[in-house]
Every structure is written in C-alpha cells, then in structure tokens.
mmCIF file of C-alpha atoms (C1' of nucleotides) in Angstrom:
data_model
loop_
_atom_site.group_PDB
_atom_site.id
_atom_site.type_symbol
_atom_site.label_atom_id
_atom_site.label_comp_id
_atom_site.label_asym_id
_atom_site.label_seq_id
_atom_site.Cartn_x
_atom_site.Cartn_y
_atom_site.Cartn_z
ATOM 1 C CA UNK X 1485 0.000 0.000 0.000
ATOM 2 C CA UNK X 1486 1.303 3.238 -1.216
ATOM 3 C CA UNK X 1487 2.749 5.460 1.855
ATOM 4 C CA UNK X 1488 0.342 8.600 1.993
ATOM 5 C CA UNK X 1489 1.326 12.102 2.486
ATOM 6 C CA UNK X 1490 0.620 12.721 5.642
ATOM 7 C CA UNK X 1491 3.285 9.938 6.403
ATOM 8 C CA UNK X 1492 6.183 12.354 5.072
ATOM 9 C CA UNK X 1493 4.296 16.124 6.394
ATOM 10 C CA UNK X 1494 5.192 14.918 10.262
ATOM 11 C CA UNK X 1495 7.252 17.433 12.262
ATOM 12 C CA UNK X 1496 9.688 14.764 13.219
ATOM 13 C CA UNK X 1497 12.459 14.018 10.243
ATOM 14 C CA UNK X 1498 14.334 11.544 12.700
ATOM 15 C CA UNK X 1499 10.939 9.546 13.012
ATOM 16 C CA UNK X 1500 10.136 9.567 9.994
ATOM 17 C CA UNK X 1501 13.580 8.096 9.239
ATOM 18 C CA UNK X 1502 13.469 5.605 11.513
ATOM 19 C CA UNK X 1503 9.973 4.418 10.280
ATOM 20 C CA UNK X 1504 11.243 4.394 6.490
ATOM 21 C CA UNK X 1505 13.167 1.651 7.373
ATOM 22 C CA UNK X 1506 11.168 -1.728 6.139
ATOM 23 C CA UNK X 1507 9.305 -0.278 3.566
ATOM 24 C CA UNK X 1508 9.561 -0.509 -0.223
ATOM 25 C CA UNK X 1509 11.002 1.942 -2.526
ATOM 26 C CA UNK X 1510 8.946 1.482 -6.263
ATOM 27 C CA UNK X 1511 10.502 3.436 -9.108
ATOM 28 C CA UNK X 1512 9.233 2.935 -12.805
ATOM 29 C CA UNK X 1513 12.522 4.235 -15.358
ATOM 30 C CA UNK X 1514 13.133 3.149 -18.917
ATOM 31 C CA UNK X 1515 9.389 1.267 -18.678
ATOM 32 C CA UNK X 1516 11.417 -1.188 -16.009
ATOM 33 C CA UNK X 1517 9.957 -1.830 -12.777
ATOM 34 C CA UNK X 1518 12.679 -1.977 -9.860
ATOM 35 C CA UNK X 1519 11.920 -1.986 -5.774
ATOM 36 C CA UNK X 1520 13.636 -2.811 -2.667
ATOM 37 C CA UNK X 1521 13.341 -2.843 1.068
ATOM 38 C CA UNK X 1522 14.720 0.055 2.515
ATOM 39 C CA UNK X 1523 17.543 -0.769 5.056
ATOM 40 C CA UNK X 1524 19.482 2.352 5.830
ATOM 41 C CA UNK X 1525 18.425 6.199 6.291
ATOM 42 C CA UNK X 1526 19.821 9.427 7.400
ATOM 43 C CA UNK X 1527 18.262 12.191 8.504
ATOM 44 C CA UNK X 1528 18.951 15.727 7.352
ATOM 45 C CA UNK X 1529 17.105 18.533 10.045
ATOM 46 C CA UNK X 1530 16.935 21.546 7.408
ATOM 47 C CA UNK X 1531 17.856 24.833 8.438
ATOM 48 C CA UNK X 1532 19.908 23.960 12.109
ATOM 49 C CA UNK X 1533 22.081 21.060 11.134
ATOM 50 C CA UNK X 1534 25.047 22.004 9.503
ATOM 51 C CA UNK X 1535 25.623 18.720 7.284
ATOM 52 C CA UNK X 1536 21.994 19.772 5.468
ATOM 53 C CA UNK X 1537 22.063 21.428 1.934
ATOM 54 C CA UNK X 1538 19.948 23.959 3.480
ATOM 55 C CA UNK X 1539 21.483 24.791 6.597
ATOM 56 C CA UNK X 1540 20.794 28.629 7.567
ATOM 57 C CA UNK X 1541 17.825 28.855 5.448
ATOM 58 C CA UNK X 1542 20.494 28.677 2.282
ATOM 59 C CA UNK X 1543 18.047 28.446 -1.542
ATOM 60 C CA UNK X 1544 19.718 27.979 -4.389
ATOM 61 C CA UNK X 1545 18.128 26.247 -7.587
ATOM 62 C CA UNK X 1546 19.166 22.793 -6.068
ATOM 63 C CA UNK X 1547 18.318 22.853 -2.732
ATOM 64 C CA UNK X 1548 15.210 24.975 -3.775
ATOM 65 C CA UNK X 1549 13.218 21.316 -3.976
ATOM 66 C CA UNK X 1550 14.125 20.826 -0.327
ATOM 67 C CA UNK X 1551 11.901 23.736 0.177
ATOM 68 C CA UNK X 1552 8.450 21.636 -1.712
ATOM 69 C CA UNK X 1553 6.359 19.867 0.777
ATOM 70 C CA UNK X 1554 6.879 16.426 2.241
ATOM 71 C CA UNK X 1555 6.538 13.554 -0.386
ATOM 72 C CA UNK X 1556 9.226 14.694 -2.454
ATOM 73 C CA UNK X 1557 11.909 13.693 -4.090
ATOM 74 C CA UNK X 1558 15.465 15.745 -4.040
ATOM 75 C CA UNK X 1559 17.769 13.959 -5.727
ATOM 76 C CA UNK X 1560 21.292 15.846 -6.326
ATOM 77 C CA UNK X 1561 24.768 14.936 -8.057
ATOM 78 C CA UNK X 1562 27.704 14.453 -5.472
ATOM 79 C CA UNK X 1563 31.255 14.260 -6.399
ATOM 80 C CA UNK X 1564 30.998 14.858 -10.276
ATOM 81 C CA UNK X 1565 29.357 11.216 -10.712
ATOM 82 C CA UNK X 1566 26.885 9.807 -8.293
ATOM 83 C CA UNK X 1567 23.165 10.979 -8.113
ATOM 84 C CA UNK X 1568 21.988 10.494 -4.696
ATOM 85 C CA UNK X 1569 17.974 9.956 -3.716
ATOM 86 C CA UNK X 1570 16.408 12.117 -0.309
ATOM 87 C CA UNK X 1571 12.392 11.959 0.777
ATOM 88 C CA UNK X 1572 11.735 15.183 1.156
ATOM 89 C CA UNK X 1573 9.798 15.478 4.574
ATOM 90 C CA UNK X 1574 7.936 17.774 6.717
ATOM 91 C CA UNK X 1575 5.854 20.814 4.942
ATOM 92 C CA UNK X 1576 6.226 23.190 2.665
ATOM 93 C CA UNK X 1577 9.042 25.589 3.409
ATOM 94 C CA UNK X 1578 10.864 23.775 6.113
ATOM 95 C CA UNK X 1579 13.387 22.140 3.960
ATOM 96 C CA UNK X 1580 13.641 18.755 5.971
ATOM 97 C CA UNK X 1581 14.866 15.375 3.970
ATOM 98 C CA UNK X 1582 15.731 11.822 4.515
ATOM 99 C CA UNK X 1583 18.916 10.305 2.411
ATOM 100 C CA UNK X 1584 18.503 6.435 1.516
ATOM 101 C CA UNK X 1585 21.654 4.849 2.009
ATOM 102 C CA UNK X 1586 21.039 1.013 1.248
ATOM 103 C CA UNK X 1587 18.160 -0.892 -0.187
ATOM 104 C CA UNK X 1588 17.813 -4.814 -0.112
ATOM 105 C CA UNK X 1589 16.655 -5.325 -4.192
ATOM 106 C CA UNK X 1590 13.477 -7.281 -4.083
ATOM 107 C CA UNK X 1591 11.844 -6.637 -7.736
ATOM 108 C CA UNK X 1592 13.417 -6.240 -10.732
ATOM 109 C CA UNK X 1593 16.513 -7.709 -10.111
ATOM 110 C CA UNK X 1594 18.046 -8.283 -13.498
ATOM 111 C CA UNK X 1595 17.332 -4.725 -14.392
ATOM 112 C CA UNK X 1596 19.432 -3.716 -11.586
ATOM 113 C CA UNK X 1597 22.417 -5.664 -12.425
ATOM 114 C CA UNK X 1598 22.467 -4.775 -15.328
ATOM 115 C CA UNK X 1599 22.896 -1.079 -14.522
ATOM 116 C CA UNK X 1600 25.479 -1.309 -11.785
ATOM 117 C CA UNK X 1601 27.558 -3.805 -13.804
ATOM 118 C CA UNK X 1602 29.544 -5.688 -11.709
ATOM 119 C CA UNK X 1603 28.510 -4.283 -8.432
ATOM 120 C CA UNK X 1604 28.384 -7.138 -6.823
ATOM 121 C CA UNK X 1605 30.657 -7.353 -3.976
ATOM 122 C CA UNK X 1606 30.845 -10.059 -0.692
ATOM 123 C CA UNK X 1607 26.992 -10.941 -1.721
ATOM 124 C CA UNK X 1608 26.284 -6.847 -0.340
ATOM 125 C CA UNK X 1609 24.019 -4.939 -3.307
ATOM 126 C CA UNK X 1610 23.145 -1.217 -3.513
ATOM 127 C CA UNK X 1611 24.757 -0.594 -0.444
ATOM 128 C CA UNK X 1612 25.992 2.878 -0.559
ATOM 129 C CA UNK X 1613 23.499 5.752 -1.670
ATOM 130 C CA UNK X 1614 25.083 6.020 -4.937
ATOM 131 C CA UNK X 1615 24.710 2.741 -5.793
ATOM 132 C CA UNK X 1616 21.160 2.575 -4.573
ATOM 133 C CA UNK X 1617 20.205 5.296 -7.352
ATOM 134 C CA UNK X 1618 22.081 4.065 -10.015
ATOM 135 C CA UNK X 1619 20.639 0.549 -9.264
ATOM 136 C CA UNK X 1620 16.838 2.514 -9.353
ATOM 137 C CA UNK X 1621 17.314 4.274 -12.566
ATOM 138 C CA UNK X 1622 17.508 7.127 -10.388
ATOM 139 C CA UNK X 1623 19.284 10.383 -12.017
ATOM 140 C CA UNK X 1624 19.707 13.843 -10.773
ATOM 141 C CA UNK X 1625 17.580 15.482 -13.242
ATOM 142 C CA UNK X 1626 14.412 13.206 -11.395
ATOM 143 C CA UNK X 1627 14.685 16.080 -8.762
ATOM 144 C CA UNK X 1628 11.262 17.092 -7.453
ATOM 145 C CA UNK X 1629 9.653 14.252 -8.719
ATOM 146 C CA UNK X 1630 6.369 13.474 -6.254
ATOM 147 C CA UNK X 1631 6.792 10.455 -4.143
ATOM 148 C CA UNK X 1632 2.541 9.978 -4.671
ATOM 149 C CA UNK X 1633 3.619 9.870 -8.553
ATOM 150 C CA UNK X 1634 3.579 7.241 -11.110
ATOM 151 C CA UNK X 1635 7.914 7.099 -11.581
ATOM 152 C CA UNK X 1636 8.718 6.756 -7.561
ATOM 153 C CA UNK X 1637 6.794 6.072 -4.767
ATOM 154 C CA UNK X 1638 7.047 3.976 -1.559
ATOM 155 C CA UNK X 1639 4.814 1.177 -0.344
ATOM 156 C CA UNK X 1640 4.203 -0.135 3.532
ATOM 157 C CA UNK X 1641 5.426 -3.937 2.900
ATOM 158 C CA UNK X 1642 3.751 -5.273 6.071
ATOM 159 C CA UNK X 1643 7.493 -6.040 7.593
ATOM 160 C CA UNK X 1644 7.872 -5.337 11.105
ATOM 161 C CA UNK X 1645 11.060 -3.536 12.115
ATOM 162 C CA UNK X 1646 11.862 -3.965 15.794
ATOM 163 C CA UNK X 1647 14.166 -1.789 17.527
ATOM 164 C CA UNK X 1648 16.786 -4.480 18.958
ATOM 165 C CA UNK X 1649 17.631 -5.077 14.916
ATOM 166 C CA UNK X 1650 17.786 -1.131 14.152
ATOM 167 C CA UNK X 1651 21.126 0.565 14.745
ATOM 168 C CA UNK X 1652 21.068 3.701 15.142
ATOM 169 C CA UNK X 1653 24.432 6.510 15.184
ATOM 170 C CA UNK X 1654 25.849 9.362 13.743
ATOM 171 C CA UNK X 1655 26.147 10.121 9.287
ATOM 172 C CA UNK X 1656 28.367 9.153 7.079
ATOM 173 C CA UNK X 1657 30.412 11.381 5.174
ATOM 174 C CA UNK X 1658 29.861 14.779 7.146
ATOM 175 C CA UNK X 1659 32.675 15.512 9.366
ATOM 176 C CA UNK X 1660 33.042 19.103 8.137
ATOM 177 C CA UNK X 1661 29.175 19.489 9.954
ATOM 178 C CA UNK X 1662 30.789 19.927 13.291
ATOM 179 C CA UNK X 1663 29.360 18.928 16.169
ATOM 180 C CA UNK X 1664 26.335 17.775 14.371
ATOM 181 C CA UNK X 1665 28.329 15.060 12.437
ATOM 182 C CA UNK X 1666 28.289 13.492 16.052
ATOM 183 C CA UNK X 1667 23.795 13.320 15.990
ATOM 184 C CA UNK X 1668 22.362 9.792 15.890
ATOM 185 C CA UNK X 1669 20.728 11.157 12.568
ATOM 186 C CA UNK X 1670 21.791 7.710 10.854
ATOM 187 C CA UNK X 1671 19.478 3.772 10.881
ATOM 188 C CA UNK X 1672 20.622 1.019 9.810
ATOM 189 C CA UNK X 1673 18.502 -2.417 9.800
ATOM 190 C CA UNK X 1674 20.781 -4.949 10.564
ATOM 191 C CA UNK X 1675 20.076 -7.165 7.211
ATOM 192 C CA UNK X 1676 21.912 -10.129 8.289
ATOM 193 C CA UNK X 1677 19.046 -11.164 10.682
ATOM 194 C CA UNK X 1678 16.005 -10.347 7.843
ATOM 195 C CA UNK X 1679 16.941 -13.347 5.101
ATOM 196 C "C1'" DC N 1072 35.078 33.669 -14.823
ATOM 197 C "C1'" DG N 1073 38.239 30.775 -11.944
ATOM 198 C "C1'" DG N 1074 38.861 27.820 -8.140
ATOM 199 C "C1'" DC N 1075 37.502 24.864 -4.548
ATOM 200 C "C1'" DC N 1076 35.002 20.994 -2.844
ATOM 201 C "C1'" DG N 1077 31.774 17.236 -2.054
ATOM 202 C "C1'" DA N 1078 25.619 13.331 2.176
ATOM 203 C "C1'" DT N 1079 30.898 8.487 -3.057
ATOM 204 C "C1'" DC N 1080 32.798 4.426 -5.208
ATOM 205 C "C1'" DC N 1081 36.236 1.411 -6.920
ATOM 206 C "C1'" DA N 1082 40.756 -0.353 -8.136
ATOM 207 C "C1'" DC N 1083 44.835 -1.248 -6.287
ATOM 208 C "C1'" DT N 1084 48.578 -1.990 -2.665
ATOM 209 C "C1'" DG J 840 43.850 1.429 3.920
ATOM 210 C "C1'" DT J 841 44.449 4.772 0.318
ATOM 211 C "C1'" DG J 842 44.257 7.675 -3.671
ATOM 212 C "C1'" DG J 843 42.167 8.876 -8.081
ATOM 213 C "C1'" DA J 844 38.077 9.710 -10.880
ATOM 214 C "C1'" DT J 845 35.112 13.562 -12.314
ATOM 215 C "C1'" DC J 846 32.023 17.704 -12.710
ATOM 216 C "C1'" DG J 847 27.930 20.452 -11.060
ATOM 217 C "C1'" DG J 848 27.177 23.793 -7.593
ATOM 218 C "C1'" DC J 849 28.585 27.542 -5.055
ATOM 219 C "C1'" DC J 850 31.187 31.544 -3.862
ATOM 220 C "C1'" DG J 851 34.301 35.273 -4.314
ATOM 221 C "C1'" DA J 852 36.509 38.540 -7.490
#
DNA sequence: CGGCCGATCCACT
DNA sequence: GTGGATCGGCCGA
C-alpha cells in the first residue's frame, strides 16, 4: 500500500527516518519496474544542522526542492558522478529530507544488475546511496519528482522492524558538519538477521 | 570567470 | 587502507 502524504508532512524528520526503514522503494525508469526494502536512512534537520544542503535557510536552484512539501523527491549529483535519492519530509518551506543509504533489491533484479555492472561485492548490493540510485534508474535530473507519482513512490510492505535489529548513530560522510556530524541522525537495519 | 570541494565508489597496494 | 576519478554547484573577485 502506497505510503500517503501525511506519512512524510510529520514534524519529526528523525521519526520519519526511523519508520522508512522496512518499507519498499517502487521506481518505474526506462518502462522497467525496480523496488527494494529500505535498510538504511539518514536524517537531514533543514535549516539547524550544519551537514543539510539547506542549513541557515540557504536556496539555491538545487536545494530549492528541499523547500516543496513532504513527499518529495530531491535527488542531487555528489562528487561529479553519483546521483543520490532524499524523501523530502515535513511541509512546505521547512526544507527537511531523509537520504537512503542502502536498499535490499526485491523486484526487478536483473534490471538492476544490469545497470550497476559488476557491483556485486561479498553478496552486499546497492549498499551505498550512490549505488542505490544508479541501481533505481535514479538520475539527478528526477529532482522534485512526487513520491505519490507514477515514476517513484514507496509502499508499507507489512514487515515489522523492531528496535533491537535497528542501529542507530551518527552520518556518514559529514565531518566538516561539526558537532552535528556526532547526531544519531543515521538507521541502519541490521540485514543479516532479515533473510 | 576561476577555483575549490563534495551526504561516493572502486581499483589497487 | 588509500588515492584517483570527475564535474555540477557555489562563492568570491
């Protein structure tokens, strides 16, 4: 069942975060069909945390889509070659997201091979947000997409996520954030105990 | 307009 | 564990 929009318009980014974990990212590119469980999140608290795009109440034409209301997508190019995906949360103007870091490929397998090549590595598969685009069909220019669309949208799959399997501690990738590179901001769903 | 840098990944040692 | 790839976005001049 599709996630609704009220699910991504709560106050909370952390929660909302911790709740994506479990559920099913659906993206429709190139007429292929691709999904997978969503395994690892981070959240990014807008305008106070200094690892967020939009920290100080910064708009610029990219981080402008931060700014839309919850339920959608900012997608944005890091390091010259790697698209990375974000659920935009929260409402309009407060420029709250959620970065997907790992997905566990459930449909459309095949089709996401064949775009990562040989990422295949010690049985581990779109670990790593840029893989977990690439993997999607996800590209940069998808930016602003909305998450209750017919490209990308994410479905409750009924899998219950206890909190003795969720680890939870600071992002990846944001040391020059200061002190708030330190916030437990970051879930991970320990895969090796799903199966 | 020039220069710096990044919410990364992979090949290689 | 480490360094190179690679280029859009952002800022300062």
């Amino acid at each position: 069942m599709k996630l609704a929009r009220s699910f991504y318009e709560r106050p909370d980014v952390v929660t909302v975060a911790r709740e994506l974990l479990g559920k099913e990212l659906c993206v429709v590119m190139d007429g292929q069909l691709t999904t997978g469980i969503i395994t690892e999140t981070e959240a990014y608290a807008g305008i106070t945390d200094r690892a967020s795009h939009a920290f100080g109440g910064k708009r610029t034409a990219r981080t402008e889509i931060m700014y839309a209301r919850g339920g959608t997508a900012y997608v944005y190019l890091c390091y010259g070659m790697h698209s990375l995906f974000n659920v935009v949360t929260n409402v309009k103007d407060v420029p709250h997201a959620v970065l997907i870091r790992a997905i566990l490929p459930r449909k459309g397998i095949s089709t996401m091979k064949a775009r990562t090549g040989k990422n295949v590595i010690n049985g581990a598969f779109s670990n790593g947000p840029g893989k977990v685009a690439k993997a999607l069909g996800i590209h940069y220019s998808h930016s602003g997409l909305d998450l209750l669309g017919k490209a990308i949208w994410i479905s409750d799959a009924g899998l219950e996520v206890p909190d003795d399997q969720v680890l939870c501690g600071p992002r990846i990738g944001v040391d020059y954030a200061g002190d708030d590179a330190k916030l437990p901001y970051r879930f991970c769903w320990n895969v090796s105990v799903i199966k």
